[in-house]
């Protein structure tokens, strides 16, 4: 009785992207799986921590006029960086213990997969003529 009201849907609108049920969807899935498995989350996390430390622990300048003061300031800066790095890694460890189903490395893998999928689908759709293609 209600089947006559159902009609097939070919295009699904989601955010700014239009996902069609053609090759772009399949290529997006393949790109997601590939990136999810191939990404090295520890390298990405290390780089993000390094960038964060560069922002949080600024350099101390040129230091004093002699080599002793310059060396002492370098030691202080390295101690601050190491302290902050241990704090950040401790917070990540606490996050992993509190939310074991969303481990920080798993989040990095998901983000990499979504990014790869979006890029592949966008490139595929642009090569095929974009969203405004006439049939």
PDB file of C-alpha atoms in Angstrom:
ATOM      1  CA  UNK A   1       0.000   0.000   0.000  1.00  0.00           C
ATOM      2  CA  UNK A   2       2.780   2.484   0.936  1.00  0.00           C
ATOM      3  CA  UNK A   3       5.337   1.196  -1.567  1.00  0.00           C
ATOM      4  CA  UNK A   4       4.002   3.437  -4.331  1.00  0.00           C
ATOM      5  CA  UNK A   5       5.138   6.514  -2.346  1.00  0.00           C
ATOM      6  CA  UNK A   6       8.763   5.374  -2.200  1.00  0.00           C
ATOM      7  CA  UNK A   7      11.037   6.648  -4.908  1.00  0.00           C
ATOM      8  CA  UNK A   8      14.711   5.870  -5.451  1.00  0.00           C
ATOM      9  CA  UNK A   9      17.181   8.496  -4.245  1.00  0.00           C
ATOM     10  CA  UNK A  10      20.382   8.848  -6.195  1.00  0.00           C
ATOM     11  CA  UNK A  11      22.043  11.920  -4.664  1.00  0.00           C
ATOM     12  CA  UNK A  12      22.631  12.500  -0.953  1.00  0.00           C
ATOM     13  CA  UNK A  13      23.442  16.043   0.173  1.00  0.00           C
ATOM     14  CA  UNK A  14      25.861  16.171   3.111  1.00  0.00           C
ATOM     15  CA  UNK A  15      27.457  19.430   4.271  1.00  0.00           C
ATOM     16  CA  UNK A  16      29.124  21.172   1.321  1.00  0.00           C
ATOM     17  CA  UNK A  17      29.752  17.941  -0.576  1.00  0.00           C
ATOM     18  CA  UNK A  18      27.468  15.980  -2.827  1.00  0.00           C
ATOM     19  CA  UNK A  19      28.059  12.247  -2.687  1.00  0.00           C
ATOM     20  CA  UNK A  20      26.726  10.354  -5.645  1.00  0.00           C
ATOM     21  CA  UNK A  21      26.321   6.637  -5.797  1.00  0.00           C
ATOM     22  CA  UNK A  22      28.864   6.194  -8.568  1.00  0.00           C
ATOM     23  CA  UNK A  23      32.625   5.694  -8.587  1.00  0.00           C
ATOM     24  CA  UNK A  24      33.387   8.581  -6.265  1.00  0.00           C
ATOM     25  CA  UNK A  25      31.773   6.832  -3.288  1.00  0.00           C
ATOM     26  CA  UNK A  26      33.738   3.634  -3.899  1.00  0.00           C
ATOM     27  CA  UNK A  27      37.012   5.490  -4.445  1.00  0.00           C
ATOM     28  CA  UNK A  28      36.407   7.482  -1.260  1.00  0.00           C
ATOM     29  CA  UNK A  29      35.941   4.274   0.724  1.00  0.00           C
ATOM     30  CA  UNK A  30      39.104   2.758  -0.721  1.00  0.00           C
ATOM     31  CA  UNK A  31      41.090   5.929   0.051  1.00  0.00           C
ATOM     32  CA  UNK A  32      39.761   5.962   3.621  1.00  0.00           C
ATOM     33  CA  UNK A  33      40.768   2.351   4.273  1.00  0.00           C
ATOM     34  CA  UNK A  34      44.188   2.811   2.687  1.00  0.00           C
ATOM     35  CA  UNK A  35      44.991   5.994   4.627  1.00  0.00           C
ATOM     36  CA  UNK A  36      43.598   4.543   7.859  1.00  0.00           C
ATOM     37  CA  UNK A  37      45.959   1.576   7.606  1.00  0.00           C
ATOM     38  CA  UNK A  38      49.035   3.327   6.219  1.00  0.00           C
ATOM     39  CA  UNK A  39      49.231   6.437   8.406  1.00  0.00           C
ATOM     40  CA  UNK A  40      51.806   6.465  11.221  1.00  0.00           C
ATOM     41  CA  UNK A  41      49.968   8.138  14.128  1.00  0.00           C
ATOM     42  CA  UNK A  42      52.999   8.219  16.407  1.00  0.00           C
ATOM     43  CA  UNK A  43      54.968  10.333  13.906  1.00  0.00           C
ATOM     44  CA  UNK A  44      52.040  12.732  13.500  1.00  0.00           C
ATOM     45  CA  UNK A  45      51.531  12.988  17.280  1.00  0.00           C
ATOM     46  CA  UNK A  46      55.262  13.651  17.784  1.00  0.00           C
ATOM     47  CA  UNK A  47      55.188  16.430  15.172  1.00  0.00           C
ATOM     48  CA  UNK A  48      52.062  17.987  16.713  1.00  0.00           C
ATOM     49  CA  UNK A  49      53.690  17.917  20.157  1.00  0.00           C
ATOM     50  CA  UNK A  50      56.831  19.528  18.702  1.00  0.00           C
ATOM     51  CA  UNK A  51      54.758  22.320  17.122  1.00  0.00           C
ATOM     52  CA  UNK A  52      52.840  22.812  20.368  1.00  0.00           C
ATOM     53  CA  UNK A  53      56.103  23.053  22.314  1.00  0.00           C
ATOM     54  CA  UNK A  54      57.434  25.653  19.882  1.00  0.00           C
ATOM     55  CA  UNK A  55      54.355  27.769  20.594  1.00  0.00           C
ATOM     56  CA  UNK A  56      54.173  27.195  24.360  1.00  0.00           C
ATOM     57  CA  UNK A  57      57.896  27.402  25.187  1.00  0.00           C
ATOM     58  CA  UNK A  58      59.412  30.360  23.348  1.00  0.00           C
ATOM     59  CA  UNK A  59      63.140  30.818  23.036  1.00  0.00           C
ATOM     60  CA  UNK A  60      64.878  32.828  25.719  1.00  0.00           C
ATOM     61  CA  UNK A  61      66.702  35.144  23.345  1.00  0.00           C
ATOM     62  CA  UNK A  62      70.436  35.518  22.881  1.00  0.00           C
ATOM     63  CA  UNK A  63      71.224  35.158  26.564  1.00  0.00           C
ATOM     64  CA  UNK A  64      74.078  36.822  28.344  1.00  0.00           C
ATOM     65  CA  UNK A  65      77.254  38.232  26.966  1.00  0.00           C
ATOM     66  CA  UNK A  66      79.391  35.205  27.763  1.00  0.00           C
ATOM     67  CA  UNK A  67      79.213  31.544  26.874  1.00  0.00           C
ATOM     68  CA  UNK A  68      78.279  30.499  30.439  1.00  0.00           C
ATOM     69  CA  UNK A  69      75.024  32.504  30.479  1.00  0.00           C
ATOM     70  CA  UNK A  70      74.103  31.343  26.989  1.00  0.00           C
ATOM     71  CA  UNK A  71      74.659  27.710  27.983  1.00  0.00           C
ATOM     72  CA  UNK A  72      72.669  28.166  31.182  1.00  0.00           C
ATOM     73  CA  UNK A  73      69.703  29.650  29.279  1.00  0.00           C
ATOM     74  CA  UNK A  74      69.808  26.782  26.788  1.00  0.00           C
ATOM     75  CA  UNK A  75      69.667  24.276  29.660  1.00  0.00           C
ATOM     76  CA  UNK A  76      66.700  26.144  31.188  1.00  0.00           C
ATOM     77  CA  UNK A  77      64.871  26.166  27.852  1.00  0.00           C
ATOM     78  CA  UNK A  78      65.451  22.433  27.310  1.00  0.00           C
ATOM     79  CA  UNK A  79      64.209  21.718  30.856  1.00  0.00           C
ATOM     80  CA  UNK A  80      61.031  23.730  30.183  1.00  0.00           C
ATOM     81  CA  UNK A  81      60.453  21.930  26.878  1.00  0.00           C
ATOM     82  CA  UNK A  82      60.974  18.519  28.453  1.00  0.00           C
ATOM     83  CA  UNK A  83      58.644  19.374  31.332  1.00  0.00           C
ATOM     84  CA  UNK A  84      55.882  20.570  28.987  1.00  0.00           C
ATOM     85  CA  UNK A  85      56.345  17.559  26.718  1.00  0.00           C
ATOM     86  CA  UNK A  86      55.958  15.178  29.652  1.00  0.00           C
ATOM     87  CA  UNK A  87      52.822  17.073  30.742  1.00  0.00           C
ATOM     88  CA  UNK A  88      51.295  16.795  27.248  1.00  0.00           C
ATOM     89  CA  UNK A  89      52.114  13.088  26.952  1.00  0.00           C
ATOM     90  CA  UNK A  90      50.709  12.521  30.449  1.00  0.00           C
ATOM     91  CA  UNK A  91      47.452  14.207  29.420  1.00  0.00           C
ATOM     92  CA  UNK A  92      47.294  11.990  26.313  1.00  0.00           C
ATOM     93  CA  UNK A  93      47.832   8.930  28.512  1.00  0.00           C
ATOM     94  CA  UNK A  94      45.023  10.064  30.840  1.00  0.00           C
ATOM     95  CA  UNK A  95      42.759  10.611  27.828  1.00  0.00           C
ATOM     96  CA  UNK A  96      43.470   7.080  26.600  1.00  0.00           C
ATOM     97  CA  UNK A  97      42.670   5.616  30.016  1.00  0.00           C
ATOM     98  CA  UNK A  98      39.477   7.635  30.392  1.00  0.00           C
ATOM     99  CA  UNK A  99      38.232   7.047  26.839  1.00  0.00           C
ATOM    100  CA  UNK A 100      39.703   3.716  25.654  1.00  0.00           C
ATOM    101  CA  UNK A 101      37.258   3.531  22.750  1.00  0.00           C
ATOM    102  CA  UNK A 102      38.665   6.799  21.319  1.00  0.00           C
ATOM    103  CA  UNK A 103      42.401   6.364  21.656  1.00  0.00           C
ATOM    104  CA  UNK A 104      44.302   9.432  20.430  1.00  0.00           C
ATOM    105  CA  UNK A 105      46.063   7.421  17.731  1.00  0.00           C
ATOM    106  CA  UNK A 106      42.701   6.129  16.511  1.00  0.00           C
ATOM    107  CA  UNK A 107      41.470   9.718  16.222  1.00  0.00           C
ATOM    108  CA  UNK A 108      44.517  10.558  14.071  1.00  0.00           C
ATOM    109  CA  UNK A 109      43.788   7.553  11.845  1.00  0.00           C
ATOM    110  CA  UNK A 110      40.147   8.610  11.409  1.00  0.00           C
ATOM    111  CA  UNK A 111      41.105  12.184  10.528  1.00  0.00           C
ATOM    112  CA  UNK A 112      43.665  10.951   7.984  1.00  0.00           C
ATOM    113  CA  UNK A 113      41.087   8.597   6.467  1.00  0.00           C
ATOM    114  CA  UNK A 114      38.408  11.280   6.222  1.00  0.00           C
ATOM    115  CA  UNK A 115      40.892  13.726   4.679  1.00  0.00           C
ATOM    116  CA  UNK A 116      42.072  11.169   2.097  1.00  0.00           C
ATOM    117  CA  UNK A 117      38.499  10.208   1.261  1.00  0.00           C
ATOM    118  CA  UNK A 118      37.425  13.821   0.816  1.00  0.00           C
ATOM    119  CA  UNK A 119      40.415  14.652  -1.380  1.00  0.00           C
ATOM    120  CA  UNK A 120      39.920  11.609  -3.620  1.00  0.00           C
ATOM    121  CA  UNK A 121      36.192  12.220  -3.982  1.00  0.00           C
ATOM    122  CA  UNK A 122      36.699  15.914  -4.722  1.00  0.00           C
ATOM    123  CA  UNK A 123      39.360  15.218  -7.336  1.00  0.00           C
ATOM    124  CA  UNK A 124      37.244  12.482  -8.925  1.00  0.00           C
ATOM    125  CA  UNK A 125      34.182  14.731  -9.097  1.00  0.00           C
ATOM    126  CA  UNK A 126      36.223  17.629 -10.534  1.00  0.00           C
ATOM    127  CA  UNK A 127      37.745  15.388 -13.191  1.00  0.00           C
ATOM    128  CA  UNK A 128      34.295  14.147 -14.131  1.00  0.00           C
ATOM    129  CA  UNK A 129      32.986  17.691 -14.495  1.00  0.00           C
ATOM    130  CA  UNK A 130      32.043  18.780 -11.031  1.00  0.00           C
ATOM    131  CA  UNK A 131      28.611  18.946  -9.404  1.00  0.00           C
ATOM    132  CA  UNK A 132      27.019  21.072 -12.124  1.00  0.00           C
ATOM    133  CA  UNK A 133      27.523  18.492 -14.859  1.00  0.00           C
ATOM    134  CA  UNK A 134      24.540  18.172 -17.240  1.00  0.00           C
ATOM    135  CA  UNK A 135      23.429  14.741 -18.402  1.00  0.00           C
TER     136      UNK A 135
END
